[in-house]
C-alpha cells in the first residue's frame, strides 16, 4: 500500500485550541464528492475540528491493462496528491480550518477502518448520487459501508447544501434494540449542533412505548439535555412515511441506526437505512448499533 499525505493550514486564532478528532471525507473529485467536501468543511468549521480529505487511488482501466511501471504509477499518485493539496489550501482559506489530505493506493472498503483510526476520525462523509433503480438493487459504495462498517457514515446527497442543522429526524422502528451508548452518540451530535430531535417511530402509541420500560428509559436517558419530540405514524410503508415526514417538516438531517451485516447478509438484507441512503434529499447520518 502506497500512502501520501500532507497538511494545509492557515494560522487562525480559532484553531489555537485543537480538537483531537477529525472529520474524514472521501473524494474522487466528482461533482458528488466535491459537494460532500464543501458540506464537510462547513461542519468542521462549526465543530472547530480538523478536516481530512481522503482519496483511494485507483489506476485507470487502460493504465491497469498496460501494466504501467512503478515510476509512472508514482507520477499518477503525485498528480492526485497535488489536486488534493490545492483543494485543501482553498478550503483552509475559505473556511479558516485545518485541512489535511491523504492519497492511498488501496481497496477503499477493506482499508477504510485503518484510515479512520489513523486520523482519529469520528465519522466518514461520502457523497450520494441521485436515486436510480440500479442503486436500489445493487447499492453503491456509500450504502455498502453503511451495511458493513461499525463507524458512523454521513451520506451527503449531490444537491444538499449546508445551511445549518437545526432539526434532526431520528427514525427507528425497533427502539428497544438501541442501547444507551449508541443513543449517546446522537445526543453528543445534537448538543454540538444545537439541534432539536424528533423521534419518529411507526405503529406504536406513546403509552405503549412507555410501557416498554427499557426502550422508553433508554431514549429518555440517551437524549438527556436534548430538545426532542415523539411523533408516530400508522403505516406499513415505513420508507414512504419517513420521506413524507422529511418533506412536510423541513428537516435538515435524517439519523438512522442500522444493525451491522456481514457481506452475504448485506446482499440479501435490504435494510431501511440502505434504501433511504439511495435517494433522499437531505444528509443521512447512519450510526450503527454496537
PDB file of C-alpha atoms in Angstrom:
ATOM      1  CA  UNK A   1       0.000   0.000   0.000  1.00  0.00           C
ATOM      2  CA  UNK A   2       1.410   3.385  -1.015  1.00  0.00           C
ATOM      3  CA  UNK A   3       0.364   6.345   1.090  1.00  0.00           C
ATOM      4  CA  UNK A   4       0.999  10.013   0.549  1.00  0.00           C
ATOM      5  CA  UNK A   5      -0.460  12.855   2.534  1.00  0.00           C
ATOM      6  CA  UNK A   6       0.012  16.321   3.883  1.00  0.00           C
ATOM      7  CA  UNK A   7      -1.480  19.204   5.786  1.00  0.00           C
ATOM      8  CA  UNK A   8      -2.615  22.595   4.559  1.00  0.00           C
ATOM      9  CA  UNK A   9      -3.454  25.036   7.309  1.00  0.00           C
ATOM     10  CA  UNK A  10      -3.551  28.746   7.978  1.00  0.00           C
ATOM     11  CA  UNK A  11      -2.930  30.044  11.483  1.00  0.00           C
ATOM     12  CA  UNK A  12      -6.263  31.367  12.660  1.00  0.00           C
ATOM     13  CA  UNK A  13      -6.976  32.221  16.317  1.00  0.00           C
ATOM     14  CA  UNK A  14      -9.968  29.845  16.317  1.00  0.00           C
ATOM     15  CA  UNK A  15      -7.618  26.942  15.746  1.00  0.00           C
ATOM     16  CA  UNK A  16      -5.382  27.548  18.747  1.00  0.00           C
ATOM     17  CA  UNK A  17      -7.499  25.110  20.752  1.00  0.00           C
ATOM     18  CA  UNK A  18      -7.450  21.985  18.625  1.00  0.00           C
ATOM     19  CA  UNK A  19      -9.740  19.028  18.985  1.00  0.00           C
ATOM     20  CA  UNK A  20      -8.111  15.641  18.740  1.00  0.00           C
ATOM     21  CA  UNK A  21     -10.586  14.063  16.358  1.00  0.00           C
ATOM     22  CA  UNK A  22     -11.236  14.796  12.692  1.00  0.00           C
ATOM     23  CA  UNK A  23     -13.874  14.547  10.000  1.00  0.00           C
ATOM     24  CA  UNK A  24     -12.782  12.265   7.162  1.00  0.00           C
ATOM     25  CA  UNK A  25     -14.355  12.915   3.775  1.00  0.00           C
ATOM     26  CA  UNK A  26     -13.841  10.653   0.771  1.00  0.00           C
ATOM     27  CA  UNK A  27     -13.278  12.399  -2.558  1.00  0.00           C
ATOM     28  CA  UNK A  28     -12.693  11.384  -6.154  1.00  0.00           C
ATOM     29  CA  UNK A  29     -13.057  14.955  -7.497  1.00  0.00           C
ATOM     30  CA  UNK A  30     -16.506  14.274  -8.926  1.00  0.00           C
ATOM     31  CA  UNK A  31     -19.396  16.733  -8.595  1.00  0.00           C
ATOM     32  CA  UNK A  32     -20.966  14.464  -5.979  1.00  0.00           C
ATOM     33  CA  UNK A  33     -17.855  14.197  -3.815  1.00  0.00           C
ATOM     34  CA  UNK A  34     -16.955  17.885  -4.246  1.00  0.00           C
ATOM     35  CA  UNK A  35     -20.357  18.745  -2.780  1.00  0.00           C
ATOM     36  CA  UNK A  36     -19.712  16.391   0.151  1.00  0.00           C
ATOM     37  CA  UNK A  37     -16.324  18.072   0.711  1.00  0.00           C
ATOM     38  CA  UNK A  38     -17.912  21.525   0.916  1.00  0.00           C
ATOM     39  CA  UNK A  39     -20.567  20.249   3.310  1.00  0.00           C
ATOM     40  CA  UNK A  40     -17.867  18.630   5.467  1.00  0.00           C
ATOM     41  CA  UNK A  41     -15.851  21.840   5.555  1.00  0.00           C
ATOM     42  CA  UNK A  42     -18.871  23.706   6.934  1.00  0.00           C
ATOM     43  CA  UNK A  43     -19.259  21.059   9.640  1.00  0.00           C
ATOM     44  CA  UNK A  44     -15.554  21.204  10.506  1.00  0.00           C
ATOM     45  CA  UNK A  45     -15.805  24.980  10.823  1.00  0.00           C
ATOM     46  CA  UNK A  46     -18.837  24.709  13.088  1.00  0.00           C
ATOM     47  CA  UNK A  47     -17.268  21.997  15.276  1.00  0.00           C
ATOM     48  CA  UNK A  48     -13.812  23.601  15.235  1.00  0.00           C
ATOM     49  CA  UNK A  49     -12.114  20.397  14.198  1.00  0.00           C
ATOM     50  CA  UNK A  50      -9.774  19.071  11.501  1.00  0.00           C
ATOM     51  CA  UNK A  51     -10.940  18.057   8.064  1.00  0.00           C
ATOM     52  CA  UNK A  52      -9.157  15.220   6.267  1.00  0.00           C
ATOM     53  CA  UNK A  53      -9.563  14.795   2.505  1.00  0.00           C
ATOM     54  CA  UNK A  54      -9.042  11.169   1.512  1.00  0.00           C
ATOM     55  CA  UNK A  55      -8.659   9.737  -1.956  1.00  0.00           C
ATOM     56  CA  UNK A  56      -8.370   5.998  -2.533  1.00  0.00           C
ATOM     57  CA  UNK A  57      -6.291   5.932  -5.671  1.00  0.00           C
ATOM     58  CA  UNK A  58      -7.278   3.563  -8.453  1.00  0.00           C
ATOM     59  CA  UNK A  59      -5.491   3.114 -11.742  1.00  0.00           C
ATOM     60  CA  UNK A  60      -7.472   3.986 -14.873  1.00  0.00           C
ATOM     61  CA  UNK A  61      -8.553   0.812 -16.684  1.00  0.00           C
ATOM     62  CA  UNK A  62      -6.331   1.467 -19.695  1.00  0.00           C
ATOM     63  CA  UNK A  63      -3.326   2.042 -17.447  1.00  0.00           C
ATOM     64  CA  UNK A  64      -4.021  -1.104 -15.465  1.00  0.00           C
ATOM     65  CA  UNK A  65      -4.291  -3.194 -18.626  1.00  0.00           C
ATOM     66  CA  UNK A  66      -0.991  -1.786 -19.871  1.00  0.00           C
ATOM     67  CA  UNK A  67       0.744  -2.738 -16.609  1.00  0.00           C
ATOM     68  CA  UNK A  68       2.445   0.596 -16.197  1.00  0.00           C
ATOM     69  CA  UNK A  69       5.748   0.925 -14.360  1.00  0.00           C
ATOM     70  CA  UNK A  70       6.160   1.855 -10.720  1.00  0.00           C
ATOM     71  CA  UNK A  71       7.566   5.218 -11.804  1.00  0.00           C
ATOM     72  CA  UNK A  72       4.503   6.000 -13.901  1.00  0.00           C
ATOM     73  CA  UNK A  73       2.234   4.913 -11.044  1.00  0.00           C
ATOM     74  CA  UNK A  74       4.042   7.246  -8.644  1.00  0.00           C
ATOM     75  CA  UNK A  75       3.572  10.070 -11.144  1.00  0.00           C
ATOM     76  CA  UNK A  76      -0.181   9.440 -11.258  1.00  0.00           C
ATOM     77  CA  UNK A  77      -0.370   9.400  -7.461  1.00  0.00           C
ATOM     78  CA  UNK A  78       1.631  12.650  -7.244  1.00  0.00           C
ATOM     79  CA  UNK A  79      -0.791  14.253  -9.694  1.00  0.00           C
ATOM     80  CA  UNK A  80      -3.711  13.219  -7.490  1.00  0.00           C
ATOM     81  CA  UNK A  81      -1.876  14.412  -4.395  1.00  0.00           C
ATOM     82  CA  UNK A  82      -1.357  17.824  -5.994  1.00  0.00           C
ATOM     83  CA  UNK A  83      -5.101  18.067  -6.672  1.00  0.00           C
ATOM     84  CA  UNK A  84      -5.752  17.320  -3.009  1.00  0.00           C
ATOM     85  CA  UNK A  85      -3.180  19.897  -1.888  1.00  0.00           C
ATOM     86  CA  UNK A  86      -4.794  22.641  -3.951  1.00  0.00           C
ATOM     87  CA  UNK A  87      -8.279  21.674  -2.763  1.00  0.00           C
ATOM     88  CA  UNK A  88      -7.088  21.620   0.864  1.00  0.00           C
ATOM     89  CA  UNK A  89      -5.487  25.067   0.561  1.00  0.00           C
ATOM     90  CA  UNK A  90      -8.646  26.507  -0.978  1.00  0.00           C
ATOM     91  CA  UNK A  91     -10.816  25.059   1.799  1.00  0.00           C
ATOM     92  CA  UNK A  92      -8.448  26.227   4.522  1.00  0.00           C
ATOM     93  CA  UNK A  93      -8.579  29.777   3.168  1.00  0.00           C
ATOM     94  CA  UNK A  94     -12.340  29.816   2.693  1.00  0.00           C
ATOM     95  CA  UNK A  95     -13.460  28.145   5.935  1.00  0.00           C
ATOM     96  CA  UNK A  96     -10.493  29.014   8.193  1.00  0.00           C
ATOM     97  CA  UNK A  97      -9.980  25.416   9.242  1.00  0.00           C
ATOM     98  CA  UNK A  98      -7.098  22.962   9.377  1.00  0.00           C
ATOM     99  CA  UNK A  99      -7.229  20.659   6.367  1.00  0.00           C
ATOM    100  CA  UNK A 100      -5.148  17.521   5.915  1.00  0.00           C
ATOM    101  CA  UNK A 101      -5.099  15.177   2.952  1.00  0.00           C
ATOM    102  CA  UNK A 102      -4.082  11.643   2.066  1.00  0.00           C
ATOM    103  CA  UNK A 103      -3.887   9.719  -1.168  1.00  0.00           C
ATOM    104  CA  UNK A 104      -3.514   5.941  -0.887  1.00  0.00           C
ATOM    105  CA  UNK A 105      -3.386   3.104  -3.372  1.00  0.00           C
ATOM    106  CA  UNK A 106      -5.680   0.660  -1.618  1.00  0.00           C
ATOM    107  CA  UNK A 107      -9.021  -1.115  -1.583  1.00  0.00           C
ATOM    108  CA  UNK A 108     -11.252   1.542  -0.034  1.00  0.00           C
ATOM    109  CA  UNK A 109     -13.811  -0.788   1.541  1.00  0.00           C
ATOM    110  CA  UNK A 110     -11.177  -3.081   3.065  1.00  0.00           C
ATOM    111  CA  UNK A 111      -8.780  -0.418   4.331  1.00  0.00           C
ATOM    112  CA  UNK A 112     -11.071   2.415   5.412  1.00  0.00           C
ATOM    113  CA  UNK A 113     -11.136   1.187   9.038  1.00  0.00           C
ATOM    114  CA  UNK A 114      -7.377   1.668   9.390  1.00  0.00           C
ATOM    115  CA  UNK A 115      -7.580   5.080   7.701  1.00  0.00           C
ATOM    116  CA  UNK A 116     -10.299   6.188  10.135  1.00  0.00           C
ATOM    117  CA  UNK A 117      -8.148   5.045  13.056  1.00  0.00           C
ATOM    118  CA  UNK A 118      -5.026   6.728  11.678  1.00  0.00           C
ATOM    119  CA  UNK A 119      -6.739  10.128  11.581  1.00  0.00           C
ATOM    120  CA  UNK A 120      -8.853   9.584  14.713  1.00  0.00           C
ATOM    121  CA  UNK A 121     -11.973  10.291  12.700  1.00  0.00           C
ATOM    122  CA  UNK A 122     -15.345  10.089  14.408  1.00  0.00           C
ATOM    123  CA  UNK A 123     -17.290   9.642  11.194  1.00  0.00           C
ATOM    124  CA  UNK A 124     -16.836   9.284   7.465  1.00  0.00           C
ATOM    125  CA  UNK A 125     -18.507  11.627   4.984  1.00  0.00           C
ATOM    126  CA  UNK A 126     -19.328  10.430   1.479  1.00  0.00           C
ATOM    127  CA  UNK A 127     -21.262  11.890  -1.408  1.00  0.00           C
ATOM    128  CA  UNK A 128     -24.527  10.318  -2.529  1.00  0.00           C
ATOM    129  CA  UNK A 129     -25.563  10.402  -6.173  1.00  0.00           C
ATOM    130  CA  UNK A 130     -29.137  10.730  -7.392  1.00  0.00           C
ATOM    131  CA  UNK A 131     -31.562   7.870  -6.886  1.00  0.00           C
ATOM    132  CA  UNK A 132     -31.676   5.148  -9.515  1.00  0.00           C
ATOM    133  CA  UNK A 133     -33.053   1.646  -9.977  1.00  0.00           C
ATOM    134  CA  UNK A 134     -29.508   0.266 -10.101  1.00  0.00           C
ATOM    135  CA  UNK A 135     -28.718   1.792  -6.708  1.00  0.00           C
ATOM    136  CA  UNK A 136     -31.849   0.302  -5.166  1.00  0.00           C
ATOM    137  CA  UNK A 137     -30.966  -3.167  -6.416  1.00  0.00           C
ATOM    138  CA  UNK A 138     -27.184  -3.236  -6.071  1.00  0.00           C
ATOM    139  CA  UNK A 139     -26.362  -0.392  -3.732  1.00  0.00           C
ATOM    140  CA  UNK A 140     -23.251   1.780  -4.083  1.00  0.00           C
ATOM    141  CA  UNK A 141     -20.023   2.377  -2.099  1.00  0.00           C
ATOM    142  CA  UNK A 142     -21.823   4.511   0.489  1.00  0.00           C
ATOM    143  CA  UNK A 143     -24.651   2.051   1.140  1.00  0.00           C
ATOM    144  CA  UNK A 144     -22.141  -0.806   1.250  1.00  0.00           C
ATOM    145  CA  UNK A 145     -20.187   0.921   4.013  1.00  0.00           C
ATOM    146  CA  UNK A 146     -23.386   1.678   5.906  1.00  0.00           C
ATOM    147  CA  UNK A 147     -24.293  -2.013   5.798  1.00  0.00           C
ATOM    148  CA  UNK A 148     -20.915  -3.434   6.771  1.00  0.00           C
ATOM    149  CA  UNK A 149     -18.942  -0.968   8.908  1.00  0.00           C
ATOM    150  CA  UNK A 150     -19.200  -0.151  12.604  1.00  0.00           C
ATOM    151  CA  UNK A 151     -18.475   3.580  12.381  1.00  0.00           C
ATOM    152  CA  UNK A 152     -20.920   6.414  11.581  1.00  0.00           C
ATOM    153  CA  UNK A 153     -21.292   7.360   7.914  1.00  0.00           C
ATOM    154  CA  UNK A 154     -22.720  10.707   6.823  1.00  0.00           C
ATOM    155  CA  UNK A 155     -24.143  10.482   3.290  1.00  0.00           C
ATOM    156  CA  UNK A 156     -24.495  13.838   1.512  1.00  0.00           C
ATOM    157  CA  UNK A 157     -26.896  13.951  -1.469  1.00  0.00           C
ATOM    158  CA  UNK A 158     -25.464  15.620  -4.536  1.00  0.00           C
ATOM    159  CA  UNK A 159     -27.865  18.582  -4.276  1.00  0.00           C
ATOM    160  CA  UNK A 160     -27.722  19.076  -0.475  1.00  0.00           C
ATOM    161  CA  UNK A 161     -26.292  22.419   0.636  1.00  0.00           C
ATOM    162  CA  UNK A 162     -25.228  23.251   4.186  1.00  0.00           C
ATOM    163  CA  UNK A 163     -27.401  25.872   5.877  1.00  0.00           C
ATOM    164  CA  UNK A 164     -27.158  24.699   9.472  1.00  0.00           C
ATOM    165  CA  UNK A 165     -28.576  21.568  11.098  1.00  0.00           C
ATOM    166  CA  UNK A 166     -31.409  22.795  13.287  1.00  0.00           C
ATOM    167  CA  UNK A 167     -33.868  19.907  13.031  1.00  0.00           C
ATOM    168  CA  UNK A 168     -32.905  16.228  13.127  1.00  0.00           C
ATOM    169  CA  UNK A 169     -35.328  13.417  12.342  1.00  0.00           C
ATOM    170  CA  UNK A 170     -34.350  10.262  14.251  1.00  0.00           C
ATOM    171  CA  UNK A 171     -36.211   7.382  12.620  1.00  0.00           C
ATOM    172  CA  UNK A 172     -36.244   3.966  14.242  1.00  0.00           C
ATOM    173  CA  UNK A 173     -38.710   1.111  14.307  1.00  0.00           C
ATOM    174  CA  UNK A 174     -37.176  -1.126  16.998  1.00  0.00           C
ATOM    175  CA  UNK A 175     -36.166   1.259  19.733  1.00  0.00           C
ATOM    176  CA  UNK A 176     -35.726  -1.491  22.308  1.00  0.00           C
ATOM    177  CA  UNK A 177     -32.670  -2.610  20.334  1.00  0.00           C
ATOM    178  CA  UNK A 178     -30.935   0.765  20.610  1.00  0.00           C
ATOM    179  CA  UNK A 179     -28.520   0.779  23.579  1.00  0.00           C
ATOM    180  CA  UNK A 180     -27.671   3.845  25.594  1.00  0.00           C
ATOM    181  CA  UNK A 181     -24.118   4.095  24.280  1.00  0.00           C
ATOM    182  CA  UNK A 182     -25.427   4.340  20.714  1.00  0.00           C
ATOM    183  CA  UNK A 183     -28.011   6.964  21.659  1.00  0.00           C
ATOM    184  CA  UNK A 184     -25.240   8.875  23.422  1.00  0.00           C
ATOM    185  CA  UNK A 185     -23.588   9.483  20.049  1.00  0.00           C
ATOM    186  CA  UNK A 186     -26.760  11.104  18.749  1.00  0.00           C
ATOM    187  CA  UNK A 187     -27.019  13.121  21.946  1.00  0.00           C
ATOM    188  CA  UNK A 188     -23.481  14.499  21.568  1.00  0.00           C
ATOM    189  CA  UNK A 189     -24.095  15.404  17.952  1.00  0.00           C
ATOM    190  CA  UNK A 190     -27.386  17.163  18.709  1.00  0.00           C
ATOM    191  CA  UNK A 191     -25.799  19.175  21.523  1.00  0.00           C
ATOM    192  CA  UNK A 192     -22.800  20.177  19.404  1.00  0.00           C
ATOM    193  CA  UNK A 193     -25.029  21.237  16.532  1.00  0.00           C
ATOM    194  CA  UNK A 194     -27.624  22.806  18.866  1.00  0.00           C
ATOM    195  CA  UNK A 195     -30.291  20.796  17.089  1.00  0.00           C
ATOM    196  CA  UNK A 196     -33.699  19.603  18.184  1.00  0.00           C
ATOM    197  CA  UNK A 197     -34.506  15.935  17.621  1.00  0.00           C
ATOM    198  CA  UNK A 198     -37.805  14.393  16.550  1.00  0.00           C
ATOM    199  CA  UNK A 199     -38.048  10.701  17.453  1.00  0.00           C
ATOM    200  CA  UNK A 200     -40.071   9.208  14.607  1.00  0.00           C
ATOM    201  CA  UNK A 201     -41.480   5.736  15.162  1.00  0.00           C
ATOM    202  CA  UNK A 202     -44.060   3.601  13.447  1.00  0.00           C
ATOM    203  CA  UNK A 203     -47.178   1.844  14.732  1.00  0.00           C
ATOM    204  CA  UNK A 204     -46.670   2.495  18.435  1.00  0.00           C
ATOM    205  CA  UNK A 205     -48.603   4.838  20.686  1.00  0.00           C
ATOM    206  CA  UNK A 206     -46.621   6.813  23.257  1.00  0.00           C
ATOM    207  CA  UNK A 207     -48.305   4.991  26.153  1.00  0.00           C
ATOM    208  CA  UNK A 208     -47.325   1.676  24.551  1.00  0.00           C
ATOM    209  CA  UNK A 209     -43.784   2.924  24.257  1.00  0.00           C
ATOM    210  CA  UNK A 210     -43.705   3.939  27.921  1.00  0.00           C
ATOM    211  CA  UNK A 211     -44.922   0.502  28.899  1.00  0.00           C
ATOM    212  CA  UNK A 212     -41.803  -0.948  27.303  1.00  0.00           C
ATOM    213  CA  UNK A 213     -39.669   0.376  30.127  1.00  0.00           C
ATOM    214  CA  UNK A 214     -36.254  -0.390  28.655  1.00  0.00           C
ATOM    215  CA  UNK A 215     -36.964   1.257  25.309  1.00  0.00           C
ATOM    216  CA  UNK A 216     -38.563   4.362  26.809  1.00  0.00           C
ATOM    217  CA  UNK A 217     -35.960   4.784  29.558  1.00  0.00           C
ATOM    218  CA  UNK A 218     -33.089   4.416  27.090  1.00  0.00           C
ATOM    219  CA  UNK A 219     -34.470   7.214  24.950  1.00  0.00           C
ATOM    220  CA  UNK A 220     -35.104   9.449  27.974  1.00  0.00           C
ATOM    221  CA  UNK A 221     -31.566   8.904  29.294  1.00  0.00           C
ATOM    222  CA  UNK A 222     -29.826   8.728  25.948  1.00  0.00           C
ATOM    223  CA  UNK A 223     -31.191  12.083  24.758  1.00  0.00           C
ATOM    224  CA  UNK A 224     -30.885  13.915  28.070  1.00  0.00           C
ATOM    225  CA  UNK A 225     -30.352  17.692  27.639  1.00  0.00           C
ATOM    226  CA  UNK A 226     -31.514  17.483  24.019  1.00  0.00           C
ATOM    227  CA  UNK A 227     -34.786  19.037  22.872  1.00  0.00           C
ATOM    228  CA  UNK A 228     -36.747  16.204  21.318  1.00  0.00           C
ATOM    229  CA  UNK A 229     -40.301  15.222  20.421  1.00  0.00           C
ATOM    230  CA  UNK A 230     -42.187  11.991  19.798  1.00  0.00           C
ATOM    231  CA  UNK A 231     -44.116  11.520  16.607  1.00  0.00           C
ATOM    232  CA  UNK A 232     -45.737   8.346  15.328  1.00  0.00           C
ATOM    233  CA  UNK A 233     -47.349   7.259  12.108  1.00  0.00           C
ATOM    234  CA  UNK A 234     -49.559   4.263  11.443  1.00  0.00           C
ATOM    235  CA  UNK A 235     -48.194   2.993   8.182  1.00  0.00           C
ATOM    236  CA  UNK A 236     -46.951  -0.235   6.685  1.00  0.00           C
ATOM    237  CA  UNK A 237     -44.872   1.708   4.177  1.00  0.00           C
ATOM    238  CA  UNK A 238     -42.158   2.843   6.584  1.00  0.00           C
ATOM    239  CA  UNK A 239     -39.850   4.309   3.948  1.00  0.00           C
ATOM    240  CA  UNK A 240     -42.663   6.319   2.350  1.00  0.00           C
ATOM    241  CA  UNK A 241     -43.730   7.581   5.765  1.00  0.00           C
ATOM    242  CA  UNK A 242     -40.208   8.804   6.541  1.00  0.00           C
ATOM    243  CA  UNK A 243     -39.873  10.502   3.159  1.00  0.00           C
ATOM    244  CA  UNK A 244     -43.253  12.210   3.622  1.00  0.00           C
ATOM    245  CA  UNK A 245     -42.260  13.449   7.087  1.00  0.00           C
ATOM    246  CA  UNK A 246     -38.993  14.886   5.745  1.00  0.00           C
ATOM    247  CA  UNK A 247     -40.820  16.788   3.012  1.00  0.00           C
ATOM    248  CA  UNK A 248     -43.560  18.016   5.342  1.00  0.00           C
ATOM    249  CA  UNK A 249     -41.450  19.268   8.235  1.00  0.00           C
ATOM    250  CA  UNK A 250     -38.268  20.514   6.504  1.00  0.00           C
ATOM    251  CA  UNK A 251     -35.723  18.513   8.474  1.00  0.00           C
ATOM    252  CA  UNK A 252     -32.014  19.193   7.970  1.00  0.00           C
ATOM    253  CA  UNK A 253     -30.738  15.682   8.694  1.00  0.00           C
ATOM    254  CA  UNK A 254     -32.057  12.140   8.990  1.00  0.00           C
ATOM    255  CA  UNK A 255     -30.478   9.816  11.557  1.00  0.00           C
ATOM    256  CA  UNK A 256     -30.932   6.059  11.468  1.00  0.00           C
ATOM    257  CA  UNK A 257     -29.263   3.303  13.479  1.00  0.00           C
ATOM    258  CA  UNK A 258     -28.856   0.128  11.423  1.00  0.00           C
ATOM    259  CA  UNK A 259     -27.540  -3.198  12.599  1.00  0.00           C
ATOM    260  CA  UNK A 260     -24.266  -4.308  11.037  1.00  0.00           C
ATOM    261  CA  UNK A 261     -24.482  -7.095   8.487  1.00  0.00           C
ATOM    262  CA  UNK A 262     -21.798  -9.320   7.066  1.00  0.00           C
ATOM    263  CA  UNK A 263     -21.030  -9.434   3.356  1.00  0.00           C
ATOM    264  CA  UNK A 264     -23.616 -12.054   2.341  1.00  0.00           C
ATOM    265  CA  UNK A 265     -26.233 -10.717   4.737  1.00  0.00           C
ATOM    266  CA  UNK A 266     -25.801  -7.226   3.298  1.00  0.00           C
ATOM    267  CA  UNK A 267     -26.620  -8.583  -0.155  1.00  0.00           C
ATOM    268  CA  UNK A 268     -29.865 -10.317   0.795  1.00  0.00           C
ATOM    269  CA  UNK A 269     -30.972  -7.893   3.529  1.00  0.00           C
ATOM    270  CA  UNK A 270     -32.050  -4.529   2.126  1.00  0.00           C
ATOM    271  CA  UNK A 271     -32.139  -2.509   5.341  1.00  0.00           C
ATOM    272  CA  UNK A 272     -34.311   0.588   5.641  1.00  0.00           C
ATOM    273  CA  UNK A 273     -31.187   2.694   6.187  1.00  0.00           C
ATOM    274  CA  UNK A 274     -29.630   1.447   2.974  1.00  0.00           C
ATOM    275  CA  UNK A 275     -32.797   2.144   0.993  1.00  0.00           C
ATOM    276  CA  UNK A 276     -33.090   5.653   2.442  1.00  0.00           C
ATOM    277  CA  UNK A 277     -29.438   6.333   1.589  1.00  0.00           C
ATOM    278  CA  UNK A 278     -30.184   5.605  -2.048  1.00  0.00           C
ATOM    279  CA  UNK A 279     -32.237   8.680  -2.733  1.00  0.00           C
ATOM    280  CA  UNK A 280     -33.242  11.153  -0.014  1.00  0.00           C
ATOM    281  CA  UNK A 281     -32.673  14.880  -0.428  1.00  0.00           C
ATOM    282  CA  UNK A 282     -31.149  15.642   2.983  1.00  0.00           C
ATOM    283  CA  UNK A 283     -27.995  14.239   4.614  1.00  0.00           C
ATOM    284  CA  UNK A 284     -28.366  10.834   6.249  1.00  0.00           C
ATOM    285  CA  UNK A 285     -26.257  10.024   9.303  1.00  0.00           C
ATOM    286  CA  UNK A 286     -26.022   6.297   9.905  1.00  0.00           C
ATOM    287  CA  UNK A 287     -24.958   5.377  13.462  1.00  0.00           C
ATOM    288  CA  UNK A 288     -24.544   1.581  13.689  1.00  0.00           C
ATOM    289  CA  UNK A 289     -25.885  -0.215  16.722  1.00  0.00           C
ATOM    290  CA  UNK A 290     -22.976  -1.556  18.738  1.00  0.00           C
TER     291      UNK A 290
END
